[in-house]
Coordinates of C-alpha atoms and ligand atoms in Angstrom, one line a residue:
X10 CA 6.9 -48.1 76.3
X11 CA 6.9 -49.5 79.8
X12 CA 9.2 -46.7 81.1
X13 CA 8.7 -44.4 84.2
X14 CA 12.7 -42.8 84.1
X15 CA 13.0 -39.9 81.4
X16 CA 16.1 -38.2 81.9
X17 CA 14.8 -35.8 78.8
X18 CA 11.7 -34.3 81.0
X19 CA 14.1 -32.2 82.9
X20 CA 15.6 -30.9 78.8
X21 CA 12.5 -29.8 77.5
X22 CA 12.4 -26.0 77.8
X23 CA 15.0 -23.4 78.6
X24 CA 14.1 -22.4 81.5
X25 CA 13.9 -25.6 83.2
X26 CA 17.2 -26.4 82.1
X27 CA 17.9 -23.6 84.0
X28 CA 16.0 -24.5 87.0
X29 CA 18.0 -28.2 87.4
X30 CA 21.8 -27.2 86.7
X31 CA 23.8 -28.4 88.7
X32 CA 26.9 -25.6 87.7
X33 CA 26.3 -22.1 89.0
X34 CA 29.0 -19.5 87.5
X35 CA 29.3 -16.0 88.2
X36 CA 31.4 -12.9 87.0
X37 CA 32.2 -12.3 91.0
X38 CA 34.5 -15.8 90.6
X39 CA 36.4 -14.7 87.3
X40 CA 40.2 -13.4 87.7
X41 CA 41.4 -11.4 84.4
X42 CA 45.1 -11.7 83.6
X43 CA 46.7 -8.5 82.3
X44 CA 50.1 -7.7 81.2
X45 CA 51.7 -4.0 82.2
X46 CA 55.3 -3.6 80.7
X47 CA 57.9 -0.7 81.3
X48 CA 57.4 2.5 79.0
X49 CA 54.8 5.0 77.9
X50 CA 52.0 5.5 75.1
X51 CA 52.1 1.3 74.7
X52 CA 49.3 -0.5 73.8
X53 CA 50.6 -3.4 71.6
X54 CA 48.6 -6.3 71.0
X55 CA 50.2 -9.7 71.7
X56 CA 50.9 -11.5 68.1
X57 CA 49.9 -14.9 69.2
X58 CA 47.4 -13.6 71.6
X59 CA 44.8 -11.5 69.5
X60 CA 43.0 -9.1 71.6
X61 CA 45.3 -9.5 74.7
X62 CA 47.5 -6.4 74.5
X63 CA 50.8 -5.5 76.8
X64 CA 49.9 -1.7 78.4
X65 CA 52.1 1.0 80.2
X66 CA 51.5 2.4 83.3
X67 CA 49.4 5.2 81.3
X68 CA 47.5 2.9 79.3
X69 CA 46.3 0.6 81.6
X70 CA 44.0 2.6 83.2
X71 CA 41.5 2.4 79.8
X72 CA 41.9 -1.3 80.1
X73 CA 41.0 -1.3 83.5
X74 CA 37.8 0.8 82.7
X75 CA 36.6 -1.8 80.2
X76 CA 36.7 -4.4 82.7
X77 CA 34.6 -2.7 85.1
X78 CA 32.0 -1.8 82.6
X79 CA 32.5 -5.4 81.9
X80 CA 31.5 -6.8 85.3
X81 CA 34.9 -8.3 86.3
X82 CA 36.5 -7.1 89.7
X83 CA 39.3 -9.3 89.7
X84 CA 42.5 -8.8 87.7
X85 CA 46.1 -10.5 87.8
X86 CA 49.1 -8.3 86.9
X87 CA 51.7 -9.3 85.0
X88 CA 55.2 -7.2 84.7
X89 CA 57.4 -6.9 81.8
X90 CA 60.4 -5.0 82.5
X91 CA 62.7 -2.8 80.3
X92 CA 66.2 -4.0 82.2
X93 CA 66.5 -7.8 82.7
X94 CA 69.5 -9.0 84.8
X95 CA 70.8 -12.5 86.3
X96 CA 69.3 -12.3 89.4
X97 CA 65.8 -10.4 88.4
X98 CA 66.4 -7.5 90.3
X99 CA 63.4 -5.4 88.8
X100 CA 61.0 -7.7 90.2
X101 CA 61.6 -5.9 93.4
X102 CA 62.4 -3.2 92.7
X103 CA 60.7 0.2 94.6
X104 CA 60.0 1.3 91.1
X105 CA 59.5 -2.4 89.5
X106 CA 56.8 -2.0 86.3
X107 CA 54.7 -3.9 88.2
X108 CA 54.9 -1.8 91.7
X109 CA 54.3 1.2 90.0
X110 CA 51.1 0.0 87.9
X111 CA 50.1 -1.1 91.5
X112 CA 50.2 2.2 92.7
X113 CA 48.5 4.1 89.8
X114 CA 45.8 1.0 89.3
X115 CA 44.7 1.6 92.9
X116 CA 44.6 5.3 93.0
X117 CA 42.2 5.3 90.1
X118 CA 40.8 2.0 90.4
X119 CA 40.3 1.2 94.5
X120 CA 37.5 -1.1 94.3
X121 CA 39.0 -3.8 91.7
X122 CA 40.8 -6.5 93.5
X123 CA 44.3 -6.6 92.5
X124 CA 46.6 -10.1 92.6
X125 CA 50.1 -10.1 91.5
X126 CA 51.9 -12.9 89.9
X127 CA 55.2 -13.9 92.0
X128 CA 57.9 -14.7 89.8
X129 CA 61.5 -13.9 88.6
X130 CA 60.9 -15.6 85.0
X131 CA 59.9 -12.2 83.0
X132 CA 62.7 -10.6 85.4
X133 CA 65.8 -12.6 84.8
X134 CA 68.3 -12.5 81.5
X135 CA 68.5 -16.1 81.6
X136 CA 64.6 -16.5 81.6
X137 CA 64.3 -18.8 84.5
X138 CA 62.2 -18.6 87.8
X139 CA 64.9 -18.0 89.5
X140 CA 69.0 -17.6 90.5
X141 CA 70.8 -19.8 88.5
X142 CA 73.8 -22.1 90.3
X143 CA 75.4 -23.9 86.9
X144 CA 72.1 -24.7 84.7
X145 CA 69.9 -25.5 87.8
X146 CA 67.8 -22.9 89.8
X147 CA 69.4 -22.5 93.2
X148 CA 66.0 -23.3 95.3
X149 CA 66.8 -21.8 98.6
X150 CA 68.2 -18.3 97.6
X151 CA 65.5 -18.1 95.2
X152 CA 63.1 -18.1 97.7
X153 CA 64.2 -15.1 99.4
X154 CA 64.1 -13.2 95.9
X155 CA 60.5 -14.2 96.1
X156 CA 59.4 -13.4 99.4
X157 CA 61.3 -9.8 98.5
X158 CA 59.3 -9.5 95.6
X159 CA 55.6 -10.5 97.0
X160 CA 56.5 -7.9 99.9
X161 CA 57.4 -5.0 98.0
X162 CA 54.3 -5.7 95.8
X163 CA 51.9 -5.8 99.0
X164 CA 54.0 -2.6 99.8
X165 CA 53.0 -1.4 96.4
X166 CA 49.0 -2.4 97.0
X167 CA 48.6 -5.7 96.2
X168 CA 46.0 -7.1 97.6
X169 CA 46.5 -11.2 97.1
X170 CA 49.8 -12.3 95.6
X171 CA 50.0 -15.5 93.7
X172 CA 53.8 -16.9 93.5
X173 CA 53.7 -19.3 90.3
X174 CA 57.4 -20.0 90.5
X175 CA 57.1 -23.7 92.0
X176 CA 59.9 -23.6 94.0
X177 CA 60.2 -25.3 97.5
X178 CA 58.9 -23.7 100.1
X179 CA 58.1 -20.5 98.8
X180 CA 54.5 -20.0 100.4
X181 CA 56.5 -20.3 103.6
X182 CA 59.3 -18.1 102.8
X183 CA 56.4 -15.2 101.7
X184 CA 54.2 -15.8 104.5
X185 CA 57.1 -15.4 107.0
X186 CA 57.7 -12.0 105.4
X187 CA 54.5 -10.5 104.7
X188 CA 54.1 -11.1 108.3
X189 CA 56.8 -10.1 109.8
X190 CA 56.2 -6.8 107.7
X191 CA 52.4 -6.6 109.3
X192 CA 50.9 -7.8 106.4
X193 CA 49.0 -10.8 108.2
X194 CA 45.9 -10.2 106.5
X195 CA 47.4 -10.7 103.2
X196 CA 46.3 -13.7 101.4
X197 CA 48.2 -16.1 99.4
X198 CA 46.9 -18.3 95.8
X199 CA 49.6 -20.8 95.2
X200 CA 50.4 -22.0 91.8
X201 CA 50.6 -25.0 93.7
X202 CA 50.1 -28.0 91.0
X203 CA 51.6 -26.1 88.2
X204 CA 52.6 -28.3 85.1
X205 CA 55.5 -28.1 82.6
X206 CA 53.2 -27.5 79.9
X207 CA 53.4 -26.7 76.1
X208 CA 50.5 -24.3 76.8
X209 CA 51.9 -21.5 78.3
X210 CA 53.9 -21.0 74.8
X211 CA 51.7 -17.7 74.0
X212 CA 52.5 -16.4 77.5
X213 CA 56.5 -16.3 77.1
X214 CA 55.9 -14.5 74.1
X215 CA 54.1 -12.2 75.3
X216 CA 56.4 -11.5 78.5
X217 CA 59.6 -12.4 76.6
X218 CA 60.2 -15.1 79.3
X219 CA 61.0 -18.4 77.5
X220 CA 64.2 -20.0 79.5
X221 CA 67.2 -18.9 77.1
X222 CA 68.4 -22.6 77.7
X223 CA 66.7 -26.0 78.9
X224 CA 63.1 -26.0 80.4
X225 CA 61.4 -25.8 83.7
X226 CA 61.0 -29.5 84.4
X227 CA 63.2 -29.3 87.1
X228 CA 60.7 -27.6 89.2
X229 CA 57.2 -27.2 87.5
X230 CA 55.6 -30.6 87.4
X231 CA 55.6 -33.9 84.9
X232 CA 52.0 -33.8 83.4
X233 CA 51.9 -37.8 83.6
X234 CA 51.7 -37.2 87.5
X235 CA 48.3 -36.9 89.5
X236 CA 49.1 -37.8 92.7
X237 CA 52.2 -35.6 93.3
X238 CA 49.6 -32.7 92.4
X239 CA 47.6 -33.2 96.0
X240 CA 51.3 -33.4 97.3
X241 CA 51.7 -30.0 96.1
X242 CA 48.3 -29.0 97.3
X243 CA 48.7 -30.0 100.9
X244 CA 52.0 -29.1 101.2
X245 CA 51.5 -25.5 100.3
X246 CA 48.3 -25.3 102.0
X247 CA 50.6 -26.2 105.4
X248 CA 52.6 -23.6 104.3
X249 CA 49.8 -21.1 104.8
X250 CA 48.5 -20.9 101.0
X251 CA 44.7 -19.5 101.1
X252 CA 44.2 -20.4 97.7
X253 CA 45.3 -23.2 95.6
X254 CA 45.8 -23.3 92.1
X255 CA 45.7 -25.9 88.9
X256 CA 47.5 -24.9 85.9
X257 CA 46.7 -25.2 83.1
X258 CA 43.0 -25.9 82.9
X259 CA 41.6 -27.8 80.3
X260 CA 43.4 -30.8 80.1
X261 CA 43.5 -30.9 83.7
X262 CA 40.4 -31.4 84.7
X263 CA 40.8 -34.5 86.5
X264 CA 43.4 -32.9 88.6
X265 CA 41.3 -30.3 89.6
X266 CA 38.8 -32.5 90.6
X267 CA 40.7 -34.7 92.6
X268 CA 42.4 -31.4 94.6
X269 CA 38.8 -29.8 95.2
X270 CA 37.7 -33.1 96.4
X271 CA 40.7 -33.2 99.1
X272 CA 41.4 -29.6 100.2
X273 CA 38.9 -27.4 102.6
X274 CA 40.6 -24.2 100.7
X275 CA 39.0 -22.4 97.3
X276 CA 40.6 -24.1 94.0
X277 CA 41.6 -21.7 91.2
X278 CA 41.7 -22.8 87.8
X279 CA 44.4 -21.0 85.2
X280 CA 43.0 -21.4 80.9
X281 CA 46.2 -20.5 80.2
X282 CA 47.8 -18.7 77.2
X283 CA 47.9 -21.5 75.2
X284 CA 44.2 -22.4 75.5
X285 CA 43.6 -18.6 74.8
X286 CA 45.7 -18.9 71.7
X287 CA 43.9 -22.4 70.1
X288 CA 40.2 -21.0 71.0
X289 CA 41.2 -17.7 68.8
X290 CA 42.6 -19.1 66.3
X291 CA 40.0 -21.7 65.3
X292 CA 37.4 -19.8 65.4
X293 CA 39.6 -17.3 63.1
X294 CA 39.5 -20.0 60.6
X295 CA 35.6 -20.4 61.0
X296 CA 36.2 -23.7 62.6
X297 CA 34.5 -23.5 65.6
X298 CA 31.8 -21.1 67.2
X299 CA 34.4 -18.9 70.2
X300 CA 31.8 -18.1 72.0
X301 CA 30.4 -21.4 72.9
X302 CA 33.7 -22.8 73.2
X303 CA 34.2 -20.2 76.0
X304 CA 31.6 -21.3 77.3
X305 CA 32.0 -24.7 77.5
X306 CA 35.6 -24.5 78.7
X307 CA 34.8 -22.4 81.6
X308 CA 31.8 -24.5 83.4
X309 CA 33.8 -27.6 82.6
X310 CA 36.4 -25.7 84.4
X311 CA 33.8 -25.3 87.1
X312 CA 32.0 -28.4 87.2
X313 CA 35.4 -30.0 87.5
X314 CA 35.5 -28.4 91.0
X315 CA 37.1 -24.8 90.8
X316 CA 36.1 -22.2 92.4
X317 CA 37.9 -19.4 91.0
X318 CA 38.6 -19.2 87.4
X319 CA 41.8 -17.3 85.7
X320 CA 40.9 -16.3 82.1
X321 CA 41.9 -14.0 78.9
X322 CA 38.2 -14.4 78.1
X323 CA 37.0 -12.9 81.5
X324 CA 35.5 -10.0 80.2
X325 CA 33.4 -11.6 77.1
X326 CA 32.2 -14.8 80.0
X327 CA 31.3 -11.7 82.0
X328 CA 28.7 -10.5 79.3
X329 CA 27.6 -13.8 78.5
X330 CA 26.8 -14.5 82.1
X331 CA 24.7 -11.4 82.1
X332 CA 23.1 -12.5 79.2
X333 CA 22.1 -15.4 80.5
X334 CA 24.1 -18.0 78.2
X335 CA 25.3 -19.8 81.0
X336 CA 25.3 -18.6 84.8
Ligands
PBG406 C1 55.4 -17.2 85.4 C2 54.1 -17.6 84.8 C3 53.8 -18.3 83.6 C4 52.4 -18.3 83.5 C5 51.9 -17.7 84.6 N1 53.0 -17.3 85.4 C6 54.8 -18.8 82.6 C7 55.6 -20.0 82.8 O1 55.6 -20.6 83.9 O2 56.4 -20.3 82.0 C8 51.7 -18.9 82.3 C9 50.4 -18.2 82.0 C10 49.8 -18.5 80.7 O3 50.4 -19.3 79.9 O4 48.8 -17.9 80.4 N2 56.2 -18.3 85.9

């Protein structure tokens, strides 16, 4: 055959493969989400999330061994309180589940990097992101609530706090604080083009945070919209965000694409609980291999554009990046 291109030259071995990709993943851009909930001796695994468990303040500190041995220096906390009110008052509190894993993470853990999620959801009765006026969440005052509760986890030891509650002008409200408070060097990661999505269905379980009424259309985003994603994007990055975020992450790829392509700030990508949940339970039915699915998800993830990548399956990508499955 008269042909001098051969796309399949650069397939032929391993290590050439290796040689040509064009998507370089590490362990050092890998964020593991991790739930800490009010109480002691807990350890319960999360019924539609097998192998993710909810810890006390006690427990958590085995968890957070495995992840070092693991590789992954990153982790996002997650509070689940015993007392939920109207107005989410134990997301700030002094002694708020989350401030005090803070504390003990960093005393026996100082060299992971600790991010909190900012939020009222897992706080408040009602199960919204924030103070209810009627039915609808009261934007303004909410933000307030907020900013309290990213300062009093920086207090705590935070090192990066990620507000996912997609109110209006919330990366403002924050920064204003933190700063005000000295805490200039703090960095932000907006959930900044955060869908209303079906996926996040294992995570409300798990945090016992589904609204009691409605849904959060009214402030997370309409999944048939692209453009009013980079509106998000710019917007918060105005407001002083460091990092932006997509959420979910699989069937978003072309959003995070398009945001990488027009911001000059690292993009984080979120496989949320949902796409936890689906990859588990396939493969529990023998219907797909989980490993290589991981796999797969997380480079596509990467080639899409990210730069940071928010996973339940931080640890195993971890060991197979050192095993040289993908990296
Ligand atoms: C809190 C929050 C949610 C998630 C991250 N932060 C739930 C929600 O918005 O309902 C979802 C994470 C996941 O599904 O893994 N607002």
């Amino acid at each position: 055959m008269d042909m001098v291109i051969r796309p399949r030259r650069l397939r032929k071995t391993e290590t050439l493969r290796k040689m040509v990709r064009e998507t370089r993943v590490s362990a050092s851009s890998l964020i593991y989400p991790m739930f800490v909930i009010d109480g002691e001796g807990i350890e319960e695994e999360i019924p539609s999330m097998e192998g993710q468990y909810r810890y006390s303040v006690d427990r958590m500190p085995y968890a957070l061994e495995k992840l070092v041995q693991a590789g992954v220096s990153n982790v996002m906390l997650f509070g689940i309180p015993a007392h939920k009110d109207e107005c989410g008052s134990q997301a700030y509190a002094e002694d708020g589940i989350v401030q005090r894993a803070l504390r003990e993470a960093k005393r026996q853990f100082p060299d992971l990097y600790y991010i909190t999620d900012v939020c009222l959801c897992e706080y408040t009765s009602h199960g919204h992101c924030g103070l209810l006026k009627g039915d609808y969440v009261d934007n303004d005052p909410t933000v307030d609530l907020l900013a309290k509760t990213a300062l009093s986890h920086v207090q705590a030891g935070a090192d990066m706090v990620a507000p996912s509650d997609m109110m209006d002008g919330r990366v403002l409200g924050i920064r204003q604080l933190l700063d005000e408070n000295g805490y200039v060097e703090t960095p932000i990661m907006s959930y900044a083009v955060k869908y209303a999505s079906a996926f996040y269905g294992p995570f409300r379980e798990a945090a016992g945070s589904a609204p009691s009424f409605g849904d959060r259309k009214s402030y997370q985003m309409d999944f048939h919209n692209r453009k009013e994603g980079i509106k998000e994007a710019l917007l918060d990055i105005d407001e002083g965000a460091d990092i932006i975020m997509v959420k979910p992450a699989m069937a978003y790829l072309d959003v995070i694409r398009e945001v990488a392509d027009t911001v000059d700030v690292p993009v984080a990508a979120y496989s949320v609980s949902g796409e936890y949940a689906m990859v588990k339970a396939a493969a529990k039915m023998g219907w797909i291999e989980e490993d290589r699915i991981i796999c797969e998800m997380a480079v596509g993830a990467f080639r899409a554009g990210c730069g940071v990548y928010l996973t339940y399956f931080a640890k195993e990508l971890a060991q197979y990046i050192k095993e040289g499955r993908i990296g």
